[in-house]
């Protein structure tokens, strides 16, 4: 594989087993600062497991993961890693007991020590940026799926992370709301933040990705530019995967 | 007529009322304090049981199991009559409070645990991904959601503790029941006992109603 000097994310020989089943096998991946990497692959290929190893929501049992030079592992460094990595979930996972505004402000208050007042001011700016400032005082349950996911993005941004992780951010959305969320993500992709993204939106992947990582059966099978991957991949598995999703 | 005179003798009731009210006050104090201690201790136990290192978790499980299995009355008698042999002599009030709170905390621990476990994993993960410390994950995200789930069973448990305060009369605490039996002996008439029963009902019936309301509301939500 190609080695990137000073990658912001470095994965080396990463493995993860569930019992005897290997969900990840010997994964090597470097991500450069500011890069947008899209993970593609069939269901069960290990995309979620991989992305969750980066902020240690999933424990890996062999190999190493480094974020900003810090090894991702249980212990005092983990909070630092998580402060640098925001995550956006398929099912949003907003906190139903707090207003939209406080969902976004909570992290800065508890982790960065901002006052609630300062954090809420900042949260308002972020909600404006994702286009839902008018919903600030509502509770998550009162919002549409697309709006909720934009809150999820604002919540991740509030910690000013260097890395954003997205695990199928639009898969739980009604079709008419996918566009508004992708639009927000697209604008972030151009902002210089590092992104690792799992998605089934092929057109979107091709647009925003600097690199495509194709996975199958817990392994990385191909890493290439979107142009190469979508029109000229020589990898048979990738070809078959693309045929299946594009002709579906 | 004779039944009314025997069991609902107004004259006897009025004469024994000061005694009964004294007892009632003590019963309420004992119940409230035991309930409060049980609520706090139970939360601590639940957190230990869920998140502490293995050996501590084991201790918590052992504590919870033992105090759910041991009859409260047996435990109370041990605290009051057996502890002095270890050099620990507690007043009747302290003995009863200790016995009730230790048992109650075992029950509330299980209630809290079920409440915390009912919170979806995604909530923990979202809070952790933001970088919150375990304490903040609990305080800001998990417990505020769990509390809605645990309020009905906690109220139910509080009713049981309040009822169990009557056991304290066994260790000579002048609680409502003890005062009532005292008054009955003095007046040679059972009316004070009826009066005590009415007073227990006055405190506990509203709580029982409250739990029924909670349960109805929950069913409404589940649909
Ligand atoms: N906690 C777990 N216990 C057991 N098996 C698991 C667990 N988590 C994941 N797996 C298995 O690991 C494999 C990879 O899962 P993963 O969620 O990473 O796939 P994915 O590529 O994200 O798939 P999808 O596109 O369906 O989201 C799957 O076969 C899954 O069943
Ligand atoms: Mg997945």
GROMACS .gro file of C-alpha atoms and ligand atoms in nm:
model
  503
    1UNK     CA    1   0.000   0.000   0.000
    2UNK     CA    2   0.102   0.362  -0.042
    3UNK     CA    3   0.243   0.527   0.269
    4UNK     CA    4   0.157   0.888   0.339
    5UNK     CA    5   0.404   1.098   0.538
    6UNK     CA    6   0.255   1.218   0.868
    7UNK     CA    7  -0.095   1.079   0.819
    8UNK     CA    8  -0.359   1.206   1.060
    9UNK     CA    9  -0.501   0.855   1.079
   10UNK     CA   10  -0.275   0.552   1.058
   11UNK     CA   11  -0.402   0.195   1.078
   12UNK     CA   12  -0.156  -0.091   1.074
   13UNK     CA   13  -0.246  -0.459   1.070
   14UNK     CA   14  -0.577  -0.391   1.242
   15UNK     CA   15  -0.790  -0.694   1.319
   16UNK     CA   16  -1.117  -0.743   1.497
   17UNK     CA   17  -1.280  -1.076   1.579
   18UNK     CA   18  -1.625  -1.160   1.703
   19UNK     CA   19  -1.574  -1.509   1.838
   20UNK     CA   20  -1.411  -1.692   1.551
   21UNK     CA   21  -1.549  -1.453   1.291
   22UNK     CA   22  -1.303  -1.196   1.159
   23UNK     CA   23  -1.487  -0.870   1.099
   24UNK     CA   24  -1.158  -0.692   1.018
   25UNK     CA   25  -0.844  -0.860   0.894
   26UNK     CA   26  -0.504  -0.700   0.870
   27UNK     CA   27  -0.626  -0.355   0.773
   28UNK     CA   28  -0.363  -0.099   0.670
   29UNK     CA   29  -0.481   0.251   0.593
   30UNK     CA   30  -0.331   0.598   0.606
   31UNK     CA   31  -0.540   0.911   0.578
   32UNK     CA   32  -0.373   1.246   0.516
   33UNK     CA   33  -0.490   1.562   0.690
   34UNK     CA   34  -0.765   1.725   0.489
   35UNK     CA   35  -0.833   1.416   0.285
   36UNK     CA   36  -1.180   1.278   0.215
   37UNK     CA   37  -1.185   0.900   0.215
   38UNK     CA   38  -1.499   0.706   0.126
   39UNK     CA   39  -1.539   0.345   0.235
   40UNK     CA   40  -1.743   0.127   0.002
   41UNK     CA   41  -1.826  -0.240   0.015
   42UNK     CA   42  -2.108  -0.488   0.050
   43UNK     CA   43  -2.310  -0.527   0.367
   44UNK     CA   44  -2.112  -0.697   0.641
   45UNK     CA   45  -1.777  -0.620   0.483
   46UNK     CA   46  -1.653  -0.438   0.794
   47UNK     CA   47  -1.696  -0.071   0.703
   48UNK     CA   48  -1.868   0.024   1.028
   49UNK     CA   49  -1.625  -0.180   1.231
   50UNK     CA   50  -1.331  -0.005   1.066
   51UNK     CA   51  -1.464   0.346   1.112
   52UNK     CA   52  -1.557   0.275   1.475
   53UNK     CA   53  -1.206   0.155   1.551
   54UNK     CA   54  -1.080   0.504   1.470
   55UNK     CA   55  -1.250   0.656   1.777
   56UNK     CA   56  -1.251   0.331   1.976
   57UNK     CA   57  -1.625   0.279   1.988
   58UNK     CA   58  -1.515  -0.062   1.868
   59UNK     CA   59  -1.213  -0.223   2.027
   60UNK     CA   60  -0.965  -0.381   1.787
   61UNK     CA   61  -0.775  -0.684   1.906
   62UNK     CA   62  -0.465  -0.673   1.690
   63UNK     CA   63  -0.258  -0.406   1.517
   64UNK     CA   64  -0.241  -0.033   1.586
   65UNK     CA   65  -0.454   0.271   1.519
   66UNK     CA   66  -0.304   0.617   1.559
   67UNK     CA   67  -0.492   0.945   1.543
   68UNK     CA   68  -0.272   1.252   1.527
   69UNK     CA   69   0.018   1.036   1.640
   70UNK     CA   70  -0.164   0.915   1.953
   71UNK     CA   71  -0.241   0.545   1.982
   72UNK     CA   72  -0.613   0.481   2.008
   73UNK     CA   73  -0.660   0.268   2.316
   74UNK     CA   74  -0.838   0.258   2.647
   75UNK     CA   75  -0.680   0.505   2.886
   76UNK     CA   76  -0.620   0.874   2.945
   77UNK     CA   77  -0.536   0.947   2.580
   78UNK     CA   78  -0.871   0.825   2.455
   79UNK     CA   79  -1.058   1.141   2.551
   80UNK     CA   80  -0.805   1.345   2.353
   81UNK     CA   81  -0.854   1.122   2.050
   82UNK     CA   82  -1.231   1.154   2.075
   83UNK     CA   83  -1.212   1.530   2.108
   84UNK     CA   84  -1.032   1.539   1.775
   85UNK     CA   85  -1.277   1.308   1.602
   86UNK     CA   86  -1.643   1.392   1.555
   87UNK     CA   87  -1.884   1.117   1.459
   88UNK     CA   88  -2.212   1.125   1.274
   89UNK     CA   89  -2.434   0.819   1.312
   90UNK     CA   90  -2.678   0.650   1.081
   91UNK     CA   91  -2.956   0.676   1.340
   92UNK     CA   92  -2.853   1.028   1.453
   93UNK     CA   93  -2.838   0.935   1.823
   94UNK     CA   94  -2.935   1.282   1.938
   95UNK     CA   95  -2.998   1.326   2.310
   96UNK     CA   96  -3.379   1.331   2.344
   97UNK     CA   97  -3.367   1.490   2.689
   98UNK     CA   98  -3.203   1.809   2.563
   99UNK     CA   99  -3.301   2.081   2.321
  100UNK     CA  100  -3.138   2.090   1.979
  101UNK     CA  101  -2.928   2.381   2.096
  102UNK     CA  102  -2.803   2.199   2.405
  103UNK     CA  103  -2.730   1.884   2.206
  104UNK     CA  104  -2.475   2.092   2.023
  105UNK     CA  105  -2.356   2.297   2.323
  106UNK     CA  106  -2.306   2.006   2.565
  107UNK     CA  107  -1.966   1.892   2.438
  108UNK     CA  108  -1.803   2.236   2.444
  109UNK     CA  109  -1.936   2.294   2.799
  110UNK     CA  110  -1.827   1.963   2.947
  111UNK     CA  111  -1.510   1.902   2.750
  112UNK     CA  112  -1.377   2.244   2.661
  113UNK     CA  113  -1.499   2.419   2.972
  114UNK     CA  114  -1.704   2.686   2.796
  115UNK     CA  115  -1.987   2.852   2.985
  116UNK     CA  116  -2.335   2.748   2.872
  117UNK     CA  117  -2.386   3.098   2.740
  118UNK     CA  118  -2.075   3.092   2.524
  119UNK     CA  119  -2.141   2.737   2.409
  120UNK     CA  120  -2.499   2.819   2.310
  121UNK     CA  121  -2.387   3.120   2.111
  122UNK     CA  122  -2.143   2.899   1.928
  123UNK     CA  123  -2.407   2.630   1.883
  124UNK     CA  124  -2.641   2.882   1.722
  125UNK     CA  125  -2.374   2.970   1.467
  126UNK     CA  126  -2.329   2.602   1.384
  127UNK     CA  127  -2.702   2.543   1.353
  128UNK     CA  128  -2.713   2.836   1.111
  129UNK     CA  129  -2.435   2.678   0.914
  130UNK     CA  130  -2.633   2.356   0.869
  131UNK     CA  131  -2.950   2.552   0.797
  132UNK     CA  132  -3.168   2.484   1.103
  133UNK     CA  133  -3.115   2.781   1.332
  134UNK     CA  134  -3.492   2.823   1.363
  135UNK     CA  135  -3.524   2.480   1.531
  136UNK     CA  136  -3.280   2.555   1.813
  137UNK     CA  137  -3.530   2.546   2.101
  138UNK     CA  138  -3.712   2.232   1.989
  139UNK     CA  139  -3.643   1.880   2.105
  140UNK     CA  140  -3.495   1.625   1.861
  141UNK     CA  141  -3.817   1.424   1.844
  142UNK     CA  142  -3.997   1.725   1.695
  143UNK     CA  143  -3.765   1.743   1.393
  144UNK     CA  144  -3.767   1.563   1.059
  145UNK     CA  145  -3.499   1.303   0.994
  146UNK     CA  146  -3.304   1.536   0.768
  147UNK     CA  147  -3.312   1.809   1.031
  148UNK     CA  148  -3.207   1.567   1.303
  149UNK     CA  149  -2.909   1.452   1.103
  150UNK     CA  150  -2.804   1.812   1.046
  151UNK     CA  151  -2.814   1.858   1.424
  152UNK     CA  152  -2.596   1.548   1.447
  153UNK     CA  153  -2.346   1.712   1.216
  154UNK     CA  154  -2.354   2.038   1.410
  155UNK     CA  155  -2.298   1.846   1.733
  156UNK     CA  156  -1.990   1.681   1.583
  157UNK     CA  157  -1.861   2.013   1.451
  158UNK     CA  158  -1.901   2.185   1.787
  159UNK     CA  159  -1.589   2.015   1.919
  160UNK     CA  160  -1.391   2.158   1.626
  161UNK     CA  161  -1.258   1.813   1.538
  162UNK     CA  162  -0.980   1.760   1.290
  163UNK     CA  163  -1.150   1.443   1.172
  164UNK     CA  164  -1.513   1.373   1.095
  165UNK     CA  165  -1.640   1.015   1.079
  166UNK     CA  166  -1.968   0.944   0.901
  167UNK     CA  167  -2.128   0.600   0.911
  168UNK     CA  168  -2.404   0.594   0.649
  169UNK     CA  169  -2.535   0.937   0.746
  170UNK     CA  170  -2.825   0.928   0.499
  171UNK     CA  171  -2.929   0.562   0.510
  172UNK     CA  172  -3.204   0.617   0.765
  173UNK     CA  173  -3.353   0.914   0.581
  174UNK     CA  174  -3.657   0.938   0.357
  175UNK     CA  175  -3.536   0.991  -0.001
  176UNK     CA  176  -3.651   1.352  -0.017
  177UNK     CA  177  -3.427   1.444   0.277
  178UNK     CA  178  -3.108   1.282   0.156
  179UNK     CA  179  -3.014   1.578  -0.062
  180UNK     CA  180  -3.018   1.840   0.214
  181UNK     CA  181  -2.785   1.632   0.432
  182UNK     CA  182  -2.548   1.549   0.150
  183UNK     CA  183  -2.535   1.919   0.068
  184UNK     CA  184  -2.413   1.996   0.419
  185UNK     CA  185  -2.153   1.719   0.406
  186UNK     CA  186  -2.036   1.835   0.065
  187UNK     CA  187  -1.976   2.186   0.198
  188UNK     CA  188  -1.770   2.039   0.482
  189UNK     CA  189  -1.563   1.832   0.244
  190UNK     CA  190  -1.438   2.156   0.092
  191UNK     CA  191  -1.359   2.311   0.430
  192UNK     CA  192  -1.031   2.127   0.486
  193UNK     CA  193  -1.147   1.890   0.760
  194UNK     CA  194  -1.041   1.527   0.727
  195UNK     CA  195  -1.332   1.297   0.654
  196UNK     CA  196  -1.385   0.923   0.656
  197UNK     CA  197  -1.726   0.837   0.522
  198UNK     CA  198  -1.927   0.521   0.471
  199UNK     CA  199  -2.208   0.568   0.222
  200UNK     CA  200  -2.419   0.389  -0.033
  201UNK     CA  201  -2.468   0.708  -0.236
  202UNK     CA  202  -2.238   0.628  -0.526
  203UNK     CA  203  -2.277   0.956  -0.711
  204UNK     CA  204  -2.198   1.146  -0.396
  205UNK     CA  205  -1.899   0.926  -0.320
  206UNK     CA  206  -1.757   0.994  -0.662
  207UNK     CA  207  -1.803   1.370  -0.618
  208UNK     CA  208  -1.653   1.423  -0.275
  209UNK     CA  209  -1.394   1.148  -0.235
  210UNK     CA  210  -1.023   1.204  -0.276
  211UNK     CA  211  -0.984   0.829  -0.243
  212UNK     CA  212  -1.215   0.532  -0.246
  213UNK     CA  213  -1.142   0.239  -0.019
  214UNK     CA  214  -1.319  -0.079  -0.121
  215UNK     CA  215  -1.371  -0.347   0.144
  216UNK     CA  216  -1.490  -0.701   0.131
  217UNK     CA  217  -1.503  -0.972   0.397
  218UNK     CA  218  -1.316  -0.760   0.651
  219UNK     CA  219  -1.030  -0.670   0.421
  220UNK     CA  220  -0.935  -0.370   0.214
  221UNK     CA  221  -0.939  -0.494  -0.146
  222UNK     CA  222  -0.869  -0.177  -0.335
  223UNK     CA  223  -0.768   0.184  -0.277
  224UNK     CA  224  -0.794   0.420  -0.570
  225UNK     CA  225  -0.917   0.757  -0.691
  226UNK     CA  226  -1.289   0.784  -0.762
  227UNK     CA  227  -1.230   0.814  -1.136
  228UNK     CA  228  -1.029   0.498  -1.149
  229UNK     CA  229  -1.258   0.312  -0.913
  230UNK     CA  230  -1.584   0.395  -1.085
  231UNK     CA  231  -1.476   0.361  -1.446
  232UNK     CA  232  -1.162   0.156  -1.466
  233UNK     CA  233  -1.122  -0.071  -1.167
  234UNK     CA  234  -0.947  -0.395  -1.250
  235UNK     CA  235  -1.048  -0.556  -0.923
  236UNK     CA  236  -1.305  -0.821  -1.001
  237UNK     CA  237  -1.483  -0.796  -0.668
  238UNK     CA  238  -1.510  -0.421  -0.693
  239UNK     CA  239  -1.643  -0.458  -1.045
  240UNK     CA  240  -1.908  -0.703  -0.926
  241UNK     CA  241  -2.002  -0.475  -0.634
  242UNK     CA  242  -2.040  -0.175  -0.865
  243UNK     CA  243  -2.247  -0.373  -1.113
  244UNK     CA  244  -2.474  -0.481  -0.831
  245UNK     CA  245  -2.532  -0.133  -0.683
  246UNK     CA  246  -2.536   0.070  -1.002
  247UNK     CA  247  -2.771  -0.159  -1.192
  248UNK     CA  248  -2.996  -0.212  -0.897
  249UNK     CA  249  -7.381  -0.010   6.853
  250UNK     CA  250  -7.137  -0.217   7.054
  251UNK     CA  251  -6.919  -0.269   6.747
  252UNK     CA  252  -6.898   0.107   6.699
  253UNK     CA  253  -6.816   0.154   7.066
  254UNK     CA  254  -6.548  -0.112   7.052
  255UNK     CA  255  -6.368  -0.035   6.729
  256UNK     CA  256  -6.461   0.327   6.654
  257UNK     CA  257  -6.479   0.478   6.998
  258UNK     CA  258  -6.446   0.850   6.942
  259UNK     CA  259  -6.364   0.927   7.300
  260UNK     CA  260  -6.075   0.678   7.304
  261UNK     CA  261  -5.955   0.802   6.969
  262UNK     CA  262  -5.938   1.163   7.080
  263UNK     CA  263  -5.752   1.068   7.396
  264UNK     CA  264  -5.498   0.859   7.209
  265UNK     CA  265  -5.454   1.102   6.925
  266UNK     CA  266  -5.146   1.285   7.063
  267UNK     CA  267  -4.973   0.951   7.105
  268UNK     CA  268  -5.069   0.841   6.755
  269UNK     CA  269  -4.952   1.165   6.597
  270UNK     CA  270  -4.619   1.135   6.775
  271UNK     CA  271  -4.584   0.787   6.631
  272UNK     CA  272  -4.695   0.902   6.289
  273UNK     CA  273  -4.430   1.169   6.286
  274UNK     CA  274  -4.162   0.916   6.376
  275UNK     CA  275  -4.288   0.672   6.113
  276UNK     CA  276  -4.274   0.939   5.845
  277UNK     CA  277  -3.927   1.047   5.953
  278UNK     CA  278  -3.800   0.689   5.954
  279UNK     CA  279  -3.962   0.611   5.619
  280UNK     CA  280  -3.841   0.925   5.445
  281UNK     CA  281  -3.485   0.890   5.570
  282UNK     CA  282  -3.467   0.519   5.481
  283UNK     CA  283  -3.613   0.584   5.137
  284UNK     CA  284  -3.368   0.866   5.069
  285UNK     CA  285  -3.067   0.662   5.182
  286UNK     CA  286  -3.190   0.365   4.980
  287UNK     CA  287  -3.224   0.579   4.667
  288UNK     CA  288  -2.873   0.720   4.694
  289UNK     CA  289  -2.711   0.392   4.800
  290UNK     CA  290  -2.895   0.202   4.527
  291UNK     CA  291  -2.766   0.432   4.254
  292UNK     CA  292  -2.411   0.391   4.377
  293UNK     CA  293  -2.457   0.013   4.392
  294UNK     CA  294  -2.603   0.001   4.040
  295UNK     CA  295  -2.311   0.197   3.898
  296UNK     CA  296  -2.062  -0.028   4.077
  297UNK     CA  297  -2.246  -0.335   3.954
  298UNK     CA  298  -2.240  -0.209   3.595
  299UNK     CA  299  -1.904  -0.038   3.558
  300UNK     CA  300  -1.662  -0.116   3.841
  301UNK     CA  301  -1.368  -0.356   3.816
  302UNK     CA  302  -1.473  -0.720   3.824
  303UNK     CA  303  -1.412  -0.795   4.191
  304UNK     CA  304  -1.611  -0.490   4.302
  305UNK     CA  305  -1.889  -0.586   4.065
  306UNK     CA  306  -1.897  -0.922   4.232
  307UNK     CA  307  -1.928  -0.765   4.575
  308UNK     CA  308  -2.218  -0.553   4.455
  309UNK     CA  309  -2.396  -0.857   4.313
  310UNK     CA  310  -2.343  -1.044   4.639
  311UNK     CA  311  -2.478  -0.752   4.844
  312UNK     CA  312  -2.782  -0.713   4.621
  313UNK     CA  313  -2.865  -1.083   4.622
  314UNK     CA  314  -2.821  -1.125   4.997
  315UNK     CA  315  -3.037  -0.830   5.092
  316UNK     CA  316  -3.308  -0.922   4.848
  317UNK     CA  317  -3.322  -1.271   4.995
  318UNK     CA  318  -3.296  -1.186   5.366
  319UNK     CA  319  -3.628  -1.110   5.542
  320UNK     CA  320  -3.621  -0.747   5.658
  321UNK     CA  321  -3.746  -0.842   6.003
  322UNK     CA  322  -3.466  -1.094   6.053
  323UNK     CA  323  -3.207  -0.839   5.944
  324UNK     CA  324  -3.355  -0.572   6.170
  325UNK     CA  325  -3.347  -0.802   6.471
  326UNK     CA  326  -2.986  -0.889   6.395
  327UNK     CA  327  -2.887  -0.523   6.370
  328UNK     CA  328  -3.057  -0.434   6.697
  329UNK     CA  329  -2.997  -0.741   6.910
  330UNK     CA  330  -2.682  -0.899   6.763
  331UNK     CA  331  -2.466  -0.601   6.666
  332UNK     CA  332  -2.417  -0.499   7.032
  333UNK     CA  333  -2.215  -0.819   7.074
  334UNK     CA  334  -1.972  -0.670   6.819
  335UNK     CA  335  -1.962  -0.350   7.019
  336UNK     CA  336  -2.205  -0.170   6.789
  337UNK     CA  337  -2.508  -0.054   6.984
  338UNK     CA  338  -2.755   0.144   6.780
  339UNK     CA  339  -3.070   0.317   6.894
  340UNK     CA  340  -3.399   0.165   6.779
  341UNK     CA  341  -3.436   0.446   6.525
  342UNK     CA  342  -3.083   0.405   6.387
  343UNK     CA  343  -3.119   0.026   6.373
  344UNK     CA  344  -3.446   0.045   6.184
  345UNK     CA  345  -3.315   0.309   5.948
  346UNK     CA  346  -3.000   0.109   5.876
  347UNK     CA  347  -3.191  -0.214   5.820
  348UNK     CA  348  -3.452  -0.056   5.594
  349UNK     CA  349  -3.200   0.144   5.391
  350UNK     CA  350  -2.964  -0.149   5.331
  351UNK     CA  351  -3.248  -0.365   5.205
  352UNK     CA  352  -3.408  -0.086   5.005
  353UNK     CA  353  -3.080  -0.002   4.832
  354UNK     CA  354  -3.054  -0.361   4.709
  355UNK     CA  355  -3.392  -0.329   4.541
  356UNK     CA  356  -3.338   0.020   4.402
  357UNK     CA  357  -3.000  -0.089   4.263
  358UNK     CA  358  -3.175  -0.343   4.043
  359UNK     CA  359  -3.431  -0.085   3.936
  360UNK     CA  360  -3.163   0.167   3.837
  361UNK     CA  361  -2.969  -0.102   3.655
  362UNK     CA  362  -3.269  -0.199   3.446
  363UNK     CA  363  -3.329   0.170   3.371
  364UNK     CA  364  -2.972   0.231   3.261
  365UNK     CA  365  -2.966  -0.084   3.051
  366UNK     CA  366  -3.283   0.030   2.874
  367UNK     CA  367  -3.101   0.331   2.728
  368UNK     CA  368  -2.997   0.251   2.369
  369UNK     CA  369  -2.629   0.194   2.306
  370UNK     CA  370  -2.629   0.472   2.051
  371UNK     CA  371  -2.683   0.723   2.330
  372UNK     CA  372  -2.368   0.610   2.512
  373UNK     CA  373  -2.175   0.604   2.185
  374UNK     CA  374  -2.284   0.951   2.079
  375UNK     CA  375  -2.189   1.094   2.418
  376UNK     CA  376  -1.856   0.915   2.414
  377UNK     CA  377  -1.780   1.021   2.058
  378UNK     CA  378  -1.813   1.383   2.167
  379UNK     CA  379  -1.540   1.317   2.423
  380UNK     CA  380  -1.750   1.329   2.740
  381UNK     CA  381  -1.604   1.170   3.051
  382UNK     CA  382  -1.791   0.870   3.194
  383UNK     CA  383  -1.930   1.088   3.474
  384UNK     CA  384  -2.075   1.339   3.226
  385UNK     CA  385  -2.210   1.064   3.003
  386UNK     CA  386  -2.410   0.947   3.305
  387UNK     CA  387  -2.512   1.286   3.439
  388UNK     CA  388  -2.604   1.458   3.113
  389UNK     CA  389  -2.726   1.182   2.887
  390UNK     CA  390  -2.800   0.846   3.047
  391UNK     CA  391  -2.948   0.920   3.390
  392UNK     CA  392  -3.187   1.195   3.277
  393UNK     CA  393  -3.337   0.945   3.032
  394UNK     CA  394  -3.327   0.651   3.272
  395UNK     CA  395  -3.501   0.847   3.548
  396UNK     CA  396  -3.826   0.852   3.352
  397UNK     CA  397  -3.817   0.476   3.330
  398UNK     CA  398  -3.734   0.415   3.694
  399UNK     CA  399  -3.970   0.659   3.866
  400UNK     CA  400  -4.271   0.422   3.874
  401UNK     CA  401  -4.084   0.121   4.016
  402UNK     CA  402  -3.893   0.346   4.258
  403UNK     CA  403  -4.220   0.486   4.386
  404UNK     CA  404  -4.346   0.134   4.429
  405UNK     CA  405  -4.036   0.044   4.627
  406UNK     CA  406  -4.082   0.354   4.843
  407UNK     CA  407  -4.430   0.232   4.934
  408UNK     CA  408  -4.284  -0.097   5.047
  409UNK     CA  409  -4.022   0.076   5.262
  410UNK     CA  410  -4.287   0.297   5.419
  411UNK     CA  411  -4.493  -0.012   5.503
  412UNK     CA  412  -4.191  -0.193   5.642
  413UNK     CA  413  -4.131   0.088   5.892
  414UNK     CA  414  -4.399  -0.083   6.103
  415UNK     CA  415  -4.146  -0.359   6.172
  416UNK     CA  416  -3.951  -0.109   6.382
  417UNK     CA  417  -4.203  -0.154   6.662
  418UNK     CA  418  -4.034  -0.490   6.721
  419UNK     CA  419  -3.719  -0.311   6.837
  420UNK     CA  420  -3.924  -0.081   7.060
  421UNK     CA  421  -3.921   0.221   6.837
  422UNK     CA  422  -4.224   0.430   6.937
  423UNK     CA  423  -4.348   0.449   6.579
  424UNK     CA  424  -4.711   0.469   6.471
  425UNK     CA  425  -4.785   0.100   6.528
  426UNK     CA  426  -4.605   0.085   6.863
  427UNK     CA  427  -4.784   0.395   6.989
  428UNK     CA  428  -5.113   0.251   6.875
  429UNK     CA  429  -5.063  -0.075   7.064
  430UNK     CA  430  -4.955   0.130   7.365
  431UNK     CA  431  -5.268   0.340   7.348
  432UNK     CA  432  -5.478   0.030   7.301
  433UNK     CA  433  -5.335  -0.119   7.618
  434UNK     CA  434  -5.394   0.202   7.813
  435UNK     CA  435  -5.752   0.239   7.699
  436UNK     CA  436  -5.828  -0.131   7.695
  437UNK     CA  437  -5.991  -0.064   7.359
  438UNK     CA  438  -5.872  -0.141   7.002
  439UNK     CA  439  -5.982   0.192   6.852
  440UNK     CA  440  -5.624   0.332   6.843
  441UNK     CA  441  -5.524   0.040   6.622
  442UNK     CA  442  -5.796   0.131   6.375
  443UNK     CA  443  -5.683   0.492   6.396
  444UNK     CA  444  -5.325   0.386   6.315
  445UNK     CA  445  -5.444   0.183   6.017
  446UNK     CA  446  -5.634   0.484   5.886
  447UNK     CA  447  -5.323   0.700   5.925
  448UNK     CA  448  -5.111   0.447   5.731
  449UNK     CA  449  -5.370   0.448   5.458
  450UNK     CA  450  -5.374   0.827   5.448
  451UNK     CA  451  -5.001   0.834   5.370
  452UNK     CA  452  -4.987   0.535   5.141
  453UNK     CA  453  -5.307   0.541   4.938
  454UNK     CA  454  -5.204   0.855   4.744
  455UNK     CA  455  -4.872   0.688   4.660
  456UNK     CA  456  -5.046   0.374   4.542
  457UNK     CA  457  -5.273   0.585   4.323
  458UNK     CA  458  -4.968   0.764   4.186
  459UNK     CA  459  -4.806   0.438   4.080
  460UNK     CA  460  -5.128   0.329   3.911
  461UNK     CA  461  -5.126   0.660   3.722
  462UNK     CA  462  -4.764   0.608   3.614
  463UNK     CA  463  -4.840   0.259   3.493
  464UNK     CA  464  -5.137   0.376   3.291
  465UNK     CA  465  -4.930   0.649   3.133
  466UNK     CA  466  -4.662   0.397   3.041
  467UNK     CA  467  -4.907   0.165   2.874
  468UNK     CA  468  -5.039   0.462   2.680
  469UNK     CA  469  -4.689   0.532   2.552
  470UNK     CA  470  -4.605   0.177   2.463
  471UNK     CA  471  -4.897   0.163   2.223
  472LIG     N1  472  -2.100  -0.685   1.803
  472LIG     C1  473  -2.090  -0.778   1.706
  472LIG     N2  474  -2.102  -0.908   1.736
  472LIG     C2  475  -2.091  -1.002   1.640
  472LIG     N3  476  -2.070  -0.977   1.510
  472LIG     C3  477  -2.056  -0.848   1.473
  472LIG     C4  478  -2.067  -0.741   1.569
  472LIG     N4  479  -2.051  -0.625   1.504
  472LIG     C5  480  -2.033  -0.658   1.374
  472LIG     N5  481  -2.036  -0.790   1.356
  472LIG     C6  482  -2.018  -0.861   1.229
  472LIG     O1  483  -1.904  -0.811   1.165
  472LIG     C7  484  -1.925  -0.798   1.026
  472LIG     C8  485  -1.893  -0.660   0.981
  472LIG     O2  486  -1.989  -0.573   1.034
  472LIG     P1  487  -1.996  -0.421   0.994
  472LIG     O3  488  -2.109  -0.362   1.071
  472LIG     O4  489  -1.862  -0.359   1.012
  472LIG     O5  490  -2.031  -0.428   0.841
  472LIG     P2  491  -2.066  -0.309   0.741
  472LIG     O6  492  -1.968  -0.318   0.629
  472LIG     O7  493  -2.075  -0.182   0.814
  472LIG     O8  494  -2.209  -0.354   0.686
  472LIG     P3  495  -2.338  -0.263   0.654
  472LIG     O9  496  -2.317  -0.208   0.517
  472LIG    O10  497  -2.450  -0.363   0.656
  472LIG    O11  498  -2.350  -0.159   0.758
  472LIG     C9  499  -2.069  -0.839   0.999
  472LIG    O12  500  -2.071  -0.971   0.950
  472LIG    C10  501  -2.133  -0.832   1.135
  472LIG    O13  502  -2.234  -0.931   1.146
  473LIG    MG1  503  -2.233  -0.053   0.871
   0.00000   0.00000   0.00000
